[in-house]
mmCIF file of C-alpha atoms and ligand atoms in Angstrom:
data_model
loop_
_atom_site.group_PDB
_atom_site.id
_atom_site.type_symbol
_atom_site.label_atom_id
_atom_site.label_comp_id
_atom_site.label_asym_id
_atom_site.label_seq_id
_atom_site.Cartn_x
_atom_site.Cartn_y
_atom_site.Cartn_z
ATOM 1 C CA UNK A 1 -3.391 315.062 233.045
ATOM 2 C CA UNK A 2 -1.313 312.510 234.670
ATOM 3 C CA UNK A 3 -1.816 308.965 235.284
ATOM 4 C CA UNK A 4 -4.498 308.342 237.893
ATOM 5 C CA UNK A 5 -3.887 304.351 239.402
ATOM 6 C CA UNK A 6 -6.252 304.591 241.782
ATOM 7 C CA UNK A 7 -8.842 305.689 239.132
ATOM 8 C CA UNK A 8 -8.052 302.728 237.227
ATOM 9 C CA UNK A 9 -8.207 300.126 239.419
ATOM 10 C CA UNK A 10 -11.772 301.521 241.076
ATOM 11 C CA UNK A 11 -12.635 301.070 237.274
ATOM 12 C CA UNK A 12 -11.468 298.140 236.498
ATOM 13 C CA UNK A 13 -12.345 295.968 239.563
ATOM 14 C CA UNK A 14 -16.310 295.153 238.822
ATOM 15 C CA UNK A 15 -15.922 294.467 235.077
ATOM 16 C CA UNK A 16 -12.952 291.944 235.883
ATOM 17 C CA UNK A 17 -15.061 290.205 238.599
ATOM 18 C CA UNK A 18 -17.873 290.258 235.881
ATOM 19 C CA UNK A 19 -15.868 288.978 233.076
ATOM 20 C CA UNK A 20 -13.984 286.200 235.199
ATOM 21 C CA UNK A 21 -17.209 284.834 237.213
ATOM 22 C CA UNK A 22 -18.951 283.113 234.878
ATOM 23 C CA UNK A 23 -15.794 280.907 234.268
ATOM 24 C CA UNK A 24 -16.525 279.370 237.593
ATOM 25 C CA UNK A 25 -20.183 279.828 237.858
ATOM 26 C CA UNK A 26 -21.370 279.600 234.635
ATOM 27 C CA UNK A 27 -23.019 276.253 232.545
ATOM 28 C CA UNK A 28 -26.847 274.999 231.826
ATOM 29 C CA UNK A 29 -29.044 276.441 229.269
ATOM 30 C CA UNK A 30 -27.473 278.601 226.683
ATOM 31 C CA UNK A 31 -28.645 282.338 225.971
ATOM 32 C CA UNK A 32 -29.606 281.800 222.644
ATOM 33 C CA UNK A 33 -31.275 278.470 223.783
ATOM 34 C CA UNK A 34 -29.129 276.678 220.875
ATOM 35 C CA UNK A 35 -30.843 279.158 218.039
ATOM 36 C CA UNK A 36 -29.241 279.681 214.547
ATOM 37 C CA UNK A 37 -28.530 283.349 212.996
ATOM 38 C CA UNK A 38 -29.421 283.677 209.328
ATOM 39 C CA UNK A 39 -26.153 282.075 208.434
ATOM 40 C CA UNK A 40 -26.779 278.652 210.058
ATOM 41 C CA UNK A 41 -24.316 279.593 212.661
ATOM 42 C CA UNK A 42 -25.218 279.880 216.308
ATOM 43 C CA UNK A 43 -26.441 283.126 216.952
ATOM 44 C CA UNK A 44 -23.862 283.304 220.229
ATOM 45 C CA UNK A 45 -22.817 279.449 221.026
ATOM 46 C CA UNK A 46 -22.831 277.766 223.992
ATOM 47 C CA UNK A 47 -20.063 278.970 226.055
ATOM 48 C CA UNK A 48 -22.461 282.015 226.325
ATOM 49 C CA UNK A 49 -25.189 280.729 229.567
ATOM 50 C CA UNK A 50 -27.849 282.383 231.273
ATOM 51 C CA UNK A 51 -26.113 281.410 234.666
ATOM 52 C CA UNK A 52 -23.239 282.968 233.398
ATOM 53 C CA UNK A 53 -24.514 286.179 232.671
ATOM 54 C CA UNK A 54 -26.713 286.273 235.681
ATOM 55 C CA UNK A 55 -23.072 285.474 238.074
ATOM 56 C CA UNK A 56 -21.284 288.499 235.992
ATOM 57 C CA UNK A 57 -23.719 290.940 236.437
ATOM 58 C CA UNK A 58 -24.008 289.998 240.246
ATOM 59 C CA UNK A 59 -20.938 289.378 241.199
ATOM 60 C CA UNK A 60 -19.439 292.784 239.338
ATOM 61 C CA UNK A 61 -22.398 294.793 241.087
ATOM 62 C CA UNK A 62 -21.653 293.113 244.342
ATOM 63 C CA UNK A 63 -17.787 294.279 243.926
ATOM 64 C CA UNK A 64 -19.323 297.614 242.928
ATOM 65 C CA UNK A 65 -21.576 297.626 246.100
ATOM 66 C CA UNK A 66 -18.528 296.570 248.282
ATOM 67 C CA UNK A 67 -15.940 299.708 246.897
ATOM 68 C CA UNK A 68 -18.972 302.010 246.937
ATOM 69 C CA UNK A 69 -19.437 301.276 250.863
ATOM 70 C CA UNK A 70 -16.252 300.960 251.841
ATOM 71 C CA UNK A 71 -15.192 304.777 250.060
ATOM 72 C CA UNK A 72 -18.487 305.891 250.970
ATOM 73 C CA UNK A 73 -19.059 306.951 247.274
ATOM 74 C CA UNK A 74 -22.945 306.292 246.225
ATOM 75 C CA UNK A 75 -21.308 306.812 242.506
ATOM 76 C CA UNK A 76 -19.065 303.632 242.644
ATOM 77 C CA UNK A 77 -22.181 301.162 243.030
ATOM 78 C CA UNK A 78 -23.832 303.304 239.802
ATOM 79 C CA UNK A 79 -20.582 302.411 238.276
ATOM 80 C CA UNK A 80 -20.421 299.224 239.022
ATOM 81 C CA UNK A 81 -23.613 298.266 237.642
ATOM 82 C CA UNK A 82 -22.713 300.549 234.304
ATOM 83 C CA UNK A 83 -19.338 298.628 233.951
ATOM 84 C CA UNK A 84 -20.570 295.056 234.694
ATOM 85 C CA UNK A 85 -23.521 295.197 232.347
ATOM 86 C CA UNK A 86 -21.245 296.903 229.576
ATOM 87 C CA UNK A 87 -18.843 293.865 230.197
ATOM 88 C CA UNK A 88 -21.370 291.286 230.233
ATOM 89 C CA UNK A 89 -22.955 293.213 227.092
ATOM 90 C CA UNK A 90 -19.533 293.313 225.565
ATOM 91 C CA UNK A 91 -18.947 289.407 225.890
ATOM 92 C CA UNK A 92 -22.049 289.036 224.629
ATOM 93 C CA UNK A 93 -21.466 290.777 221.519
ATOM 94 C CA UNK A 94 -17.934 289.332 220.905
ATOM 95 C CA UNK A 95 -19.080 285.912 220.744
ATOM 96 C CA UNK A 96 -21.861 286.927 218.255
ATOM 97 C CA UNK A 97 -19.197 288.605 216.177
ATOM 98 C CA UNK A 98 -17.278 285.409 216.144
ATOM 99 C CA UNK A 99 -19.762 283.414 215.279
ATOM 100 C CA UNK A 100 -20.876 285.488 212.227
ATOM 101 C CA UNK A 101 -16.801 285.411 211.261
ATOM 102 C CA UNK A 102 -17.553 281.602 211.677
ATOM 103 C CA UNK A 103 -15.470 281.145 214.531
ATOM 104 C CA UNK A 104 -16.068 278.230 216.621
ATOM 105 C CA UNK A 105 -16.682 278.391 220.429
ATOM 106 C CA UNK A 106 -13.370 278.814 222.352
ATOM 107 C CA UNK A 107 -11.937 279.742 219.310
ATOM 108 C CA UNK A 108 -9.564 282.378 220.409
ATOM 109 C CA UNK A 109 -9.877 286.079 218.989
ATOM 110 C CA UNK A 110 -7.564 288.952 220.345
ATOM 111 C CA UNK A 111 -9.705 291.622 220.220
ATOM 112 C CA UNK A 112 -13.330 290.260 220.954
ATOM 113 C CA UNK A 113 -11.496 287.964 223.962
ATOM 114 C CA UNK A 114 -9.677 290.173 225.563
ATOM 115 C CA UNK A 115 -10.955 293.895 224.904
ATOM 116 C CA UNK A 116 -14.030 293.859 223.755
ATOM 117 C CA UNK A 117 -15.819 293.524 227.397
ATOM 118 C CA UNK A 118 -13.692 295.915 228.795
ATOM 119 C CA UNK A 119 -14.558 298.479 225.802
ATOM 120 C CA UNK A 120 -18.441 298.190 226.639
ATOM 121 C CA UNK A 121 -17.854 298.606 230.352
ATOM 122 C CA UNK A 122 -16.088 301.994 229.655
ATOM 123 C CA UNK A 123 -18.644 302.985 227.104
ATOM 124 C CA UNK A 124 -21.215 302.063 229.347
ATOM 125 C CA UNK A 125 -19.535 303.995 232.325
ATOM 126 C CA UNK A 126 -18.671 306.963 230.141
ATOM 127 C CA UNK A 127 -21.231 309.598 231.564
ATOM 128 C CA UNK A 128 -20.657 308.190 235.336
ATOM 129 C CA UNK A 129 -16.766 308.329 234.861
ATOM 130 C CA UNK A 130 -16.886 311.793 233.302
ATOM 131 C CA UNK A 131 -18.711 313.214 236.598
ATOM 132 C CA UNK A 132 -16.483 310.840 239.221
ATOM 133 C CA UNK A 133 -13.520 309.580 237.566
ATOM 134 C CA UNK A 134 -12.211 312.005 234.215
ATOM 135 C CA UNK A 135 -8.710 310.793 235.085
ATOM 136 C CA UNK A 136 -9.515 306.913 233.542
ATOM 137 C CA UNK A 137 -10.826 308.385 230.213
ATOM 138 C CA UNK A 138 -7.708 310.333 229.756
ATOM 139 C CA UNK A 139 -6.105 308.311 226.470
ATOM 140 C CA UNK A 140 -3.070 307.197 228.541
ATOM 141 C CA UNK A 141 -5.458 306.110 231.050
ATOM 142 C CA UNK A 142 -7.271 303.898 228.373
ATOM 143 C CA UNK A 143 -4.006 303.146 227.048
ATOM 144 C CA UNK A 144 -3.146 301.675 230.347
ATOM 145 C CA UNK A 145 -5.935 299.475 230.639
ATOM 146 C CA UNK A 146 -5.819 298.373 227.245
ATOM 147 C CA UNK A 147 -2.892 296.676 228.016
ATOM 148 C CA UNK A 148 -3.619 295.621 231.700
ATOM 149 C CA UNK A 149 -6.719 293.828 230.548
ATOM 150 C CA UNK A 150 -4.753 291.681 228.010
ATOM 151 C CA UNK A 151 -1.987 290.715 230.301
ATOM 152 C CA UNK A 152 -4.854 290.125 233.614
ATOM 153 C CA UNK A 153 -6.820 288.263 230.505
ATOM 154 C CA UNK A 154 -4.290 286.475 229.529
ATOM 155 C CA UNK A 155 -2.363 284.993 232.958
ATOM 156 C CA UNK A 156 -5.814 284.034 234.589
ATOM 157 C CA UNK A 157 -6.990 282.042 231.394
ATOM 158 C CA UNK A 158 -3.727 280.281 231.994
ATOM 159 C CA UNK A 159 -4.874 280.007 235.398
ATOM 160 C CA UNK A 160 -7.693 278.831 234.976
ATOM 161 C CA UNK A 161 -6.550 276.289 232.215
ATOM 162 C CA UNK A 162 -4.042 275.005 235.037
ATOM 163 C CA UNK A 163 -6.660 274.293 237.415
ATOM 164 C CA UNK A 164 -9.143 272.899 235.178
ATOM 165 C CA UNK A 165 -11.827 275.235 235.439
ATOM 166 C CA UNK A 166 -11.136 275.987 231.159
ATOM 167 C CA UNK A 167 -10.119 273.181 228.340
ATOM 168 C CA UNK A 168 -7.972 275.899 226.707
ATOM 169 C CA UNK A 169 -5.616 278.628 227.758
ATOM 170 C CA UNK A 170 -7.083 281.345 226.508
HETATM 171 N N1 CTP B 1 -19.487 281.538 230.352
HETATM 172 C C1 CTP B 1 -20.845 281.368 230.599
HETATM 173 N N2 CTP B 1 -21.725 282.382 230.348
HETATM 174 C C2 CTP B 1 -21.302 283.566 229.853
HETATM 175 C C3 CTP B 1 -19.922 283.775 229.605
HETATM 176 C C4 CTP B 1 -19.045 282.727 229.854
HETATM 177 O O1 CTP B 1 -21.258 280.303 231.049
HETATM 178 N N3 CTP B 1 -22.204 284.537 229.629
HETATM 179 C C5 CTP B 1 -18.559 280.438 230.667
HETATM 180 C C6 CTP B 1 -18.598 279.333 229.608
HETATM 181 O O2 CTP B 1 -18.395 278.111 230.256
HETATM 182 C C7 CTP B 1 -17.410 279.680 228.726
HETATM 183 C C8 CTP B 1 -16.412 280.217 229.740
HETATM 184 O O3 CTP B 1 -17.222 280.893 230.710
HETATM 185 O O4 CTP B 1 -16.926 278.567 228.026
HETATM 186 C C9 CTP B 1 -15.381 281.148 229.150
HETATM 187 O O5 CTP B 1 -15.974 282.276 228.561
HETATM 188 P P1 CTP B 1 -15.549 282.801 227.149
HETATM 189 O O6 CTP B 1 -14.087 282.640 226.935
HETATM 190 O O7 CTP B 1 -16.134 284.142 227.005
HETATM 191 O O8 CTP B 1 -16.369 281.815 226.157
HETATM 192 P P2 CTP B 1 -15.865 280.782 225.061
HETATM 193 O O9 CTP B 1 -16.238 279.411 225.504
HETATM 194 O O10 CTP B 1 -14.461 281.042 224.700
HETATM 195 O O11 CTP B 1 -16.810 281.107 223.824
HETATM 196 P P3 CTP B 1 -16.654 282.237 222.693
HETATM 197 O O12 CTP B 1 -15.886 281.639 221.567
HETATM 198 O O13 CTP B 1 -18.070 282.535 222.341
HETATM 199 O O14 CTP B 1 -15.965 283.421 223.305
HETATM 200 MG MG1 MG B 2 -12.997 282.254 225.167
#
């Protein structure tokens, strides 16, 4: 046991590029192309874009790509992929959940904002992190990151509120 930093921030890295590009690089045609669920309620809203998604993925498998030849460590690009879809994936599903708890878009939610991505990108890099990186699945690990996501989550919405790039700061 013992906390592993390192681990963590290899981790961490491509689903925070992947959660924070399409901020800047997102906009145009929604995913759910403006579609209703069952309850009348968009199915995801339109802060959720195909651009958006598209720069996440990219950009967090680019990150991935960059660690994994810079350590030399064919695993980190696998986990960069695993962790940026799961993040994208993750968003994804968060804004559906709001919607169907008839949230509006922007509407802030603690748990579906800030942890939900970050969840699905562990989940999703469960079976590469077992083999590469046990140390970051260790509870105090997850602990850890738990509560570095909010606080990262939290100072660069208020970033990006600051400089314009978001109407709210969260
Ligand atoms: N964004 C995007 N495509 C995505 C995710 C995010 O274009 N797949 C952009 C949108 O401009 C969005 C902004 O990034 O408004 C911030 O993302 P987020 O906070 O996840 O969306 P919200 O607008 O808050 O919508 P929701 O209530 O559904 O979370
Ligand atoms: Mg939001």
């Amino acid at each position: 046991m013992g906390l592993d930093l390192w681990a963590i921030l290899l981790f961490i890295i491509p689903p925070y590029v992947a959660n924070a590009a399409p901020v800047v690089l997102g906009g145009g045609p929604a995913v759910d192309f403006g579609a209703n669920a069952w309850d009348g309620k968009r199915v995801l809203g339109d802060g959720k874009t195909w651009r958006g998604l598209l720069a996440g993925v990219c950009t967090g498998v680019l990150a991935g790509a960059a660690l994994s030849y810079w350590l030399s460590a064919p695993w980190m690009l696998v986990m960069g992929i695993s962790a940026s879809g799961g993040a994208m994936l993750g968003d994804l599903a968060g804004s559906f959940i709001k919607r169907r708890m008839g949230m509006e878009r922007g509407k802030p939610s603690f748990v579906m904002d800030q942890l939900l991505f970050i969840v699905f990108a562990m989940a999703f890099s469960a079976p590469v992190l077992m083999q590469e990186l046990p140390a970051v699945l260790y509870p105090e690990s997850v602990l850890i990151i738990l509560l570095l996501t909010y606080v990262m989550h939290r100072a660069a919405n208020i970033a990006a509120n600051r400089l314009g790039l978001k109407g709210v700061p969260w």
